């Protein structure tokens, strides 16, 4: 029997990437704003010479129970437990990570992705094939429109439409009267076709959510994560019949199972890092598909490395269950890897090369900030 592959070294990098593009910053409810992404990138090296790459980018410290320095601290805590492990045995890798650090799934995401990259390179297959097969030859993308005056949001929609985008996430969750105008302005600017998600990121109270949803109930749009807690979102869901999408409050298989039983949503956002990587994301993806729950495939944020992981998960999701995906790397000021998904006319084309199909640009990553061997 041939000797198994073993992890010999884990390197960590920190990369600060300023945003660029249509609008100056990324703003959501509660005044939360991002002007740059604080990325943690890992390289998992093996005794076979194959190395895998992964990435995690929390959106600051006030969006989810996650923050950039926490990701790096968690990876440092977990890494020693993976030295000597076979990275192609994804179930055992995740068991070892959970045994080394209870909870904090986002800290495990980059390591899990890197091991999928290694498995793909080892087998000569793209990660999308390993995740279940490739559905279609392109992935439709949506673009988020940050909170701003309605006329500004409408202008950004028109600009993005000229680039081929037809699906938009309108950030709301501010004052209800203003949010009603923001939603109407985005829908008017979008015109026929496509989809609009009115995303409060948990920023409304139940009464505020009811006020907004009642005012826009005859418009064609999804209501997304109106309130912070699952229970509050469920209360709003049960009062109105608009298509409903849950995001932040679905963070585990147990919550998903409860939400399916409660009929709490028509669709969910699957964010890879919130669930701990591709292994857990695939599990929830398949449960959703079996239960008729539509999915948006994305992550909190990503550069080219994380975008490749998102694209492979989206590509392996049946098209009839897949809403538009999101690749934040197209809004960044520089690249962290070559071979990232190509984006054109509002769609992405994933790589068909083994693993993630990317090659990190080492000069963009700088020197490692930690090493474990």
Coordinates of C-alpha atoms in Angstrom, one line a residue:
X1 CA 0.0 0.0 0.0
X2 CA 1.5 3.4 -1.0
X3 CA 2.3 5.8 1.8
X4 CA -0.4 8.3 2.5
X5 CA 0.0 12.0 1.9
X6 CA 0.8 14.0 5.0
X7 CA 0.6 17.7 5.8
X8 CA 4.1 18.9 6.7
X9 CA 3.7 22.7 7.0
X10 CA 1.0 25.3 7.2
X11 CA 1.8 28.9 6.3
X12 CA -0.4 32.0 6.9
X13 CA -0.4 35.3 5.1
X14 CA -2.2 38.6 5.7
X15 CA -3.2 40.7 2.7
X16 CA -5.0 44.1 2.9
X17 CA -6.9 44.7 -0.3
X18 CA -8.6 48.1 -0.9
X19 CA -11.9 48.1 -2.7
X20 CA -12.4 49.8 -6.1
X21 CA -15.2 50.1 -8.6
X22 CA -18.6 51.6 -9.0
X23 CA -19.1 52.9 -5.5
X24 CA -16.5 54.1 -2.9
X25 CA -17.2 51.8 0.0
X26 CA -19.4 48.9 1.1
X27 CA -22.0 50.1 3.6
X28 CA -24.8 48.1 5.2
X29 CA -27.3 48.6 8.0
X30 CA -26.1 50.0 11.4
X31 CA -23.5 52.2 9.6
X32 CA -21.2 49.2 9.1
X33 CA -18.7 50.1 6.3
X34 CA -15.8 48.3 4.6
X35 CA -13.2 50.2 2.6
X36 CA -10.8 47.2 2.3
X37 CA -10.7 43.5 2.8
X38 CA -8.5 42.0 5.5
X39 CA -7.7 38.6 4.1
X40 CA -6.1 35.6 5.8
X41 CA -4.6 33.2 3.2
X42 CA -3.2 29.8 4.1
X43 CA -0.9 27.5 2.2
X44 CA -1.0 23.8 3.3
X45 CA 2.1 22.0 2.2
X46 CA 2.5 18.2 2.0
X47 CA 5.3 15.5 1.8
X48 CA 4.3 14.9 -1.9
X49 CA 5.1 18.4 -3.0
X50 CA 1.5 19.3 -3.6
X51 CA 0.3 22.4 -1.8
X52 CA -3.2 23.7 -1.3
X53 CA -4.5 27.3 -0.9
X54 CA -7.4 28.7 1.0
X55 CA -8.8 32.0 2.2
X56 CA -11.1 33.6 4.8
X57 CA -12.2 37.2 5.0
X58 CA -14.5 38.3 7.8
X59 CA -16.2 41.6 7.2
X60 CA -14.7 43.4 10.1
X61 CA -15.9 42.5 13.7
X62 CA -19.5 43.7 13.6
X63 CA -21.1 41.7 10.8
X64 CA -20.9 38.1 12.2
X65 CA -19.3 36.5 15.3
X66 CA -16.1 36.6 13.3
X67 CA -13.2 39.0 12.9
X68 CA -9.9 39.0 11.0
X69 CA -7.5 38.6 13.9
X70 CA -9.8 35.9 15.3
X71 CA -9.4 34.0 12.0
X72 CA -5.6 34.1 12.3
X73 CA -5.6 33.2 16.0
X74 CA -7.9 30.2 15.3
X75 CA -5.8 29.0 12.4
X76 CA -2.7 29.1 14.7
X77 CA -4.6 27.1 17.3
X78 CA -5.7 24.5 14.8
X79 CA -2.6 24.1 12.6
X80 CA -0.5 21.9 15.0
X81 CA -3.3 19.3 15.1
X82 CA -3.2 18.9 11.3
X83 CA 0.5 18.4 10.9
X84 CA 1.0 14.7 9.9
X85 CA -2.7 14.3 8.8
X86 CA -3.7 13.2 5.3
X87 CA -5.3 16.3 3.7
X88 CA -7.2 14.2 1.2
X89 CA -9.4 12.7 4.0
X90 CA -11.7 15.7 4.4
X91 CA -13.9 14.1 7.0
X92 CA -11.0 13.4 9.3
X93 CA -9.5 16.8 8.7
X94 CA -12.7 18.4 9.8
X95 CA -12.9 16.1 12.8
X96 CA -9.4 17.1 13.9
X97 CA -10.2 20.8 13.5
X98 CA -13.3 20.5 15.6
X99 CA -11.4 18.6 18.3
X100 CA -8.7 21.2 18.3
X101 CA -11.0 24.2 18.5
X102 CA -14.6 24.1 19.6
X103 CA -16.9 26.2 17.4
X104 CA -15.6 29.2 15.5
X105 CA -16.2 27.6 12.0
X106 CA -14.9 30.6 10.1
X107 CA -11.4 29.9 11.5
X108 CA -11.5 26.4 9.8
X109 CA -12.7 27.5 6.4
X110 CA -9.4 28.4 4.7
X111 CA -7.8 25.2 5.9
X112 CA -10.7 23.1 4.6
X113 CA -10.6 24.9 1.3
X114 CA -6.9 24.3 1.0
X115 CA -7.4 20.6 1.6
X116 CA -10.0 20.4 -1.2
X117 CA -7.4 22.2 -3.4
X118 CA -4.9 19.4 -2.6
X119 CA -7.5 16.7 -3.2
X120 CA -8.2 18.1 -6.6
X121 CA -4.6 18.4 -7.6
X122 CA -3.9 14.9 -6.2
X123 CA -6.8 13.4 -8.3
X124 CA -6.3 15.6 -11.3
X125 CA -9.9 16.9 -11.0
X126 CA -11.4 20.3 -10.5
X127 CA -13.0 20.9 -7.1
X128 CA -16.4 21.3 -8.7
X129 CA -16.2 17.7 -10.0
X130 CA -15.3 16.5 -6.5
X131 CA -18.2 18.4 -5.0
X132 CA -20.7 16.6 -7.2
X133 CA -20.3 17.6 -10.8
X134 CA -20.6 20.6 -13.0
X135 CA -24.0 22.1 -13.9
X136 CA -24.1 24.5 -16.8
X137 CA -21.1 26.4 -18.2
X138 CA -21.5 29.7 -16.5
X139 CA -22.7 31.2 -13.2
X140 CA -24.9 34.2 -13.0
X141 CA -23.7 36.9 -10.5
X142 CA -25.4 39.5 -8.5
X143 CA -24.0 42.8 -7.2
X144 CA -24.7 44.4 -3.9
X145 CA -25.7 48.0 -3.8
X146 CA -24.7 49.7 -0.5
X147 CA -27.0 51.9 1.5
X148 CA -27.1 55.4 0.1
X149 CA -29.6 58.0 -1.1
X150 CA -32.1 56.3 -3.4
X151 CA -30.9 58.3 -6.5
X152 CA -27.3 57.1 -5.9
X153 CA -28.4 53.5 -5.6
X154 CA -30.4 53.7 -8.7
X155 CA -27.4 55.2 -10.6
X156 CA -25.2 52.4 -9.5
X157 CA -27.7 49.9 -10.7
X158 CA -27.9 51.5 -14.1
X159 CA -24.1 51.5 -14.3
X160 CA -23.9 47.8 -13.4
X161 CA -26.6 46.9 -15.9
X162 CA -24.4 48.3 -18.6
X163 CA -21.8 45.8 -17.5
X164 CA -24.2 42.9 -17.9
X165 CA -25.5 42.5 -14.3
X166 CA -29.3 41.9 -13.9
X167 CA -29.5 40.8 -10.3
X168 CA -29.0 43.2 -7.4
X169 CA -28.9 43.2 -3.6
X170 CA -30.2 46.5 -2.3
X171 CA -28.7 47.1 1.1
X172 CA -31.4 48.5 3.5
X173 CA -32.1 48.3 7.2
X174 CA -32.0 52.1 7.9
X175 CA -35.1 54.2 8.4
X176 CA -38.2 52.4 7.0
X177 CA -39.4 55.4 5.0
X178 CA -36.0 55.8 3.3
X179 CA -35.7 52.1 2.8
X180 CA -39.0 51.9 1.0
X181 CA -37.8 54.6 -1.4
X182 CA -34.4 52.8 -1.8
X183 CA -36.2 49.6 -2.8
X184 CA -38.5 51.3 -5.3
X185 CA -35.6 53.2 -6.8
X186 CA -33.5 50.1 -7.3
X187 CA -36.4 48.1 -8.9
X188 CA -37.2 51.0 -11.2
X189 CA -33.6 51.3 -12.3
X190 CA -33.3 47.5 -12.8
X191 CA -36.3 47.3 -15.1
X192 CA -37.8 44.0 -16.3
X193 CA -36.0 40.7 -15.7
X194 CA -33.5 39.8 -13.0
X195 CA -33.9 39.7 -9.3
X196 CA -33.7 42.2 -6.4
X197 CA -33.0 41.2 -2.8
X198 CA -33.9 43.8 -0.2
X199 CA -31.2 43.0 2.4
X200 CA -31.5 44.5 5.9
X201 CA -28.6 42.4 7.3
X202 CA -30.7 42.0 10.4
X203 CA -31.0 45.8 10.8
X204 CA -34.8 46.2 11.2
X205 CA -36.9 45.6 14.3
X206 CA -40.0 43.5 13.7
X207 CA -42.2 46.6 13.5
X208 CA -39.9 48.3 11.0
X209 CA -39.7 45.2 8.9
X210 CA -43.5 44.9 8.8
X211 CA -43.8 48.6 7.8
X212 CA -41.4 48.2 4.9
X213 CA -42.6 44.8 3.7
X214 CA -46.2 45.9 3.8
X215 CA -45.3 48.9 1.6
X216 CA -43.4 46.8 -1.0
X217 CA -45.5 43.6 -0.9
X218 CA -46.8 44.1 -4.5
X219 CA -43.2 44.5 -5.9
X220 CA -41.2 41.6 -7.4
X221 CA -38.4 41.1 -4.9
X222 CA -36.9 38.9 -2.2
X223 CA -37.0 40.1 1.5
X224 CA -33.6 39.1 2.9
X225 CA -32.7 38.7 6.6
X226 CA -35.0 41.6 7.9
X227 CA -34.2 41.1 11.6
X228 CA -31.2 39.9 13.6
X229 CA -32.7 36.8 15.2
X230 CA -34.1 33.7 13.6
X231 CA -37.3 34.0 15.6
X232 CA -37.9 37.6 14.6
X233 CA -37.3 36.8 10.9
X234 CA -39.8 33.9 11.2
X235 CA -42.4 36.2 12.7
X236 CA -42.1 38.6 9.7
X237 CA -42.1 35.7 7.3
X238 CA -45.4 34.4 8.7
X239 CA -47.1 37.7 8.3
X240 CA -46.3 38.3 4.6
X241 CA -46.1 36.2 1.4
X242 CA -43.1 37.8 -0.3
X243 CA -40.3 35.5 -1.4
X244 CA -38.1 35.2 1.7
X245 CA -34.4 34.6 2.0
X246 CA -32.4 33.9 5.2
X247 CA -28.7 34.7 5.5
X248 CA -26.9 35.4 8.7
X249 CA -29.3 33.3 11.0
X250 CA -28.7 30.0 9.1
X251 CA -25.2 29.1 10.4
X252 CA -25.4 25.3 10.9
X253 CA -27.2 22.2 9.7
X254 CA -29.3 22.2 12.9
X255 CA -30.6 25.7 12.2
X256 CA -31.3 24.8 8.5
X257 CA -33.3 21.7 9.6
X258 CA -35.3 23.8 12.0
X259 CA -35.9 26.4 9.3
X260 CA -37.1 23.8 6.8
X261 CA -39.5 22.4 9.3
X262 CA -40.8 25.9 10.2
X263 CA -41.1 26.9 6.5
X264 CA -39.0 29.9 7.4
X265 CA -37.7 30.8 4.0
X266 CA -37.9 30.1 0.2
X267 CA -34.1 30.5 -0.2
X268 CA -30.9 30.9 1.7
X269 CA -27.5 32.4 1.3
X270 CA -24.7 29.8 1.7
X271 CA -21.6 31.6 2.8
X272 CA -18.7 29.3 2.7
X273 CA -16.7 30.7 5.6
X274 CA -19.7 31.0 7.9
X275 CA -20.2 27.3 7.6
X276 CA -16.5 26.4 8.1
X277 CA -15.5 25.7 4.5
X278 CA -16.6 23.6 1.5
X279 CA -17.2 20.4 3.3
X280 CA -20.0 21.7 5.5
X281 CA -21.2 24.0 2.7
X282 CA -21.7 21.0 0.4
X283 CA -23.7 19.2 3.2
X284 CA -26.1 22.1 3.6
X285 CA -26.2 22.6 -0.2
X286 CA -27.4 19.1 -0.7
X287 CA -30.0 19.3 2.1
X288 CA -31.4 22.4 0.6
X289 CA -31.5 20.8 -2.9
X290 CA -33.4 17.8 -1.5
X291 CA -35.9 20.1 0.2
X292 CA -36.5 22.6 -2.7
X293 CA -34.7 25.5 -1.0
X294 CA -33.1 27.9 -3.6
X295 CA -29.6 29.0 -2.8
X296 CA -27.3 31.9 -3.3
X297 CA -23.7 30.7 -3.3
X298 CA -21.1 33.2 -1.9
X299 CA -18.9 34.2 1.0
X300 CA -18.6 37.2 3.3
X301 CA -15.8 38.5 1.1
X302 CA -13.0 37.1 -1.1
X303 CA -10.0 37.8 -3.2
X304 CA -9.2 35.5 -6.2
X305 CA -8.5 32.4 -4.0
X306 CA -11.8 32.6 -2.1
X307 CA -13.6 33.4 -5.3
X308 CA -12.4 30.2 -6.9
X309 CA -13.8 28.2 -4.0
X310 CA -17.2 29.9 -4.2
X311 CA -17.3 29.4 -8.0
X312 CA -16.6 25.7 -7.7
X313 CA -19.3 25.2 -5.1
X314 CA -21.8 27.2 -7.3
X315 CA -20.8 25.3 -10.4
X316 CA -21.5 22.0 -8.6
X317 CA -25.0 23.2 -7.5
X318 CA -27.9 22.2 -9.8
X319 CA -28.8 25.2 -11.9
X320 CA -32.6 25.0 -11.1
X321 CA -31.7 25.4 -7.4
X322 CA -29.1 28.1 -7.8
X323 CA -29.8 31.8 -7.5
X324 CA -27.2 34.3 -8.6
X325 CA -23.8 33.9 -6.9
X326 CA -21.4 36.6 -5.7
X327 CA -17.7 37.0 -6.4
X328 CA -16.3 40.0 -4.5
X329 CA -12.8 39.7 -6.0
X330 CA -14.0 41.6 -9.1
X331 CA -14.2 44.8 -6.9
X332 CA -10.7 44.7 -5.7
X333 CA -7.7 46.8 -6.5
X334 CA -5.2 44.0 -7.2
X335 CA -5.1 40.2 -7.7
X336 CA -3.8 37.5 -5.2
X337 CA -3.8 34.7 -7.8
X338 CA -3.9 33.9 -11.5
X339 CA -6.5 31.5 -12.8
X340 CA -9.4 33.0 -10.8
X341 CA -12.9 32.7 -12.3
X342 CA -13.3 34.9 -15.3
X343 CA -16.1 37.5 -15.0
X344 CA -17.8 38.9 -18.0
X345 CA -21.3 40.2 -18.9
X346 CA -22.6 39.6 -15.3
X347 CA -21.5 35.9 -15.3
X348 CA -18.5 33.8 -14.1
X349 CA -16.7 30.9 -15.8
X350 CA -14.9 28.6 -13.3
X351 CA -11.6 26.9 -14.1
X352 CA -11.5 23.3 -15.3
X353 CA -8.0 22.8 -14.0
X354 CA -7.3 20.4 -11.1
X355 CA -8.1 21.7 -7.6
X356 CA -9.2 25.3 -7.3
X357 CA -7.4 26.0 -10.6
X358 CA -5.5 29.0 -9.2
X359 CA -1.9 29.9 -8.8
X360 CA -1.2 32.4 -6.0
X361 CA 0.9 35.5 -6.9
X362 CA 3.5 35.2 -4.1
X363 CA 4.7 38.8 -4.6
X364 CA 1.1 40.0 -3.7
X365 CA 1.0 37.9 -0.6
X366 CA 4.2 39.1 1.0
X367 CA 6.0 37.1 3.6
X368 CA 4.2 34.6 5.8
X369 CA 3.0 36.0 9.2
X370 CA 3.1 32.5 10.8
X371 CA 4.3 29.0 10.0
X372 CA 3.6 25.7 11.7
X373 CA 5.4 22.4 10.9

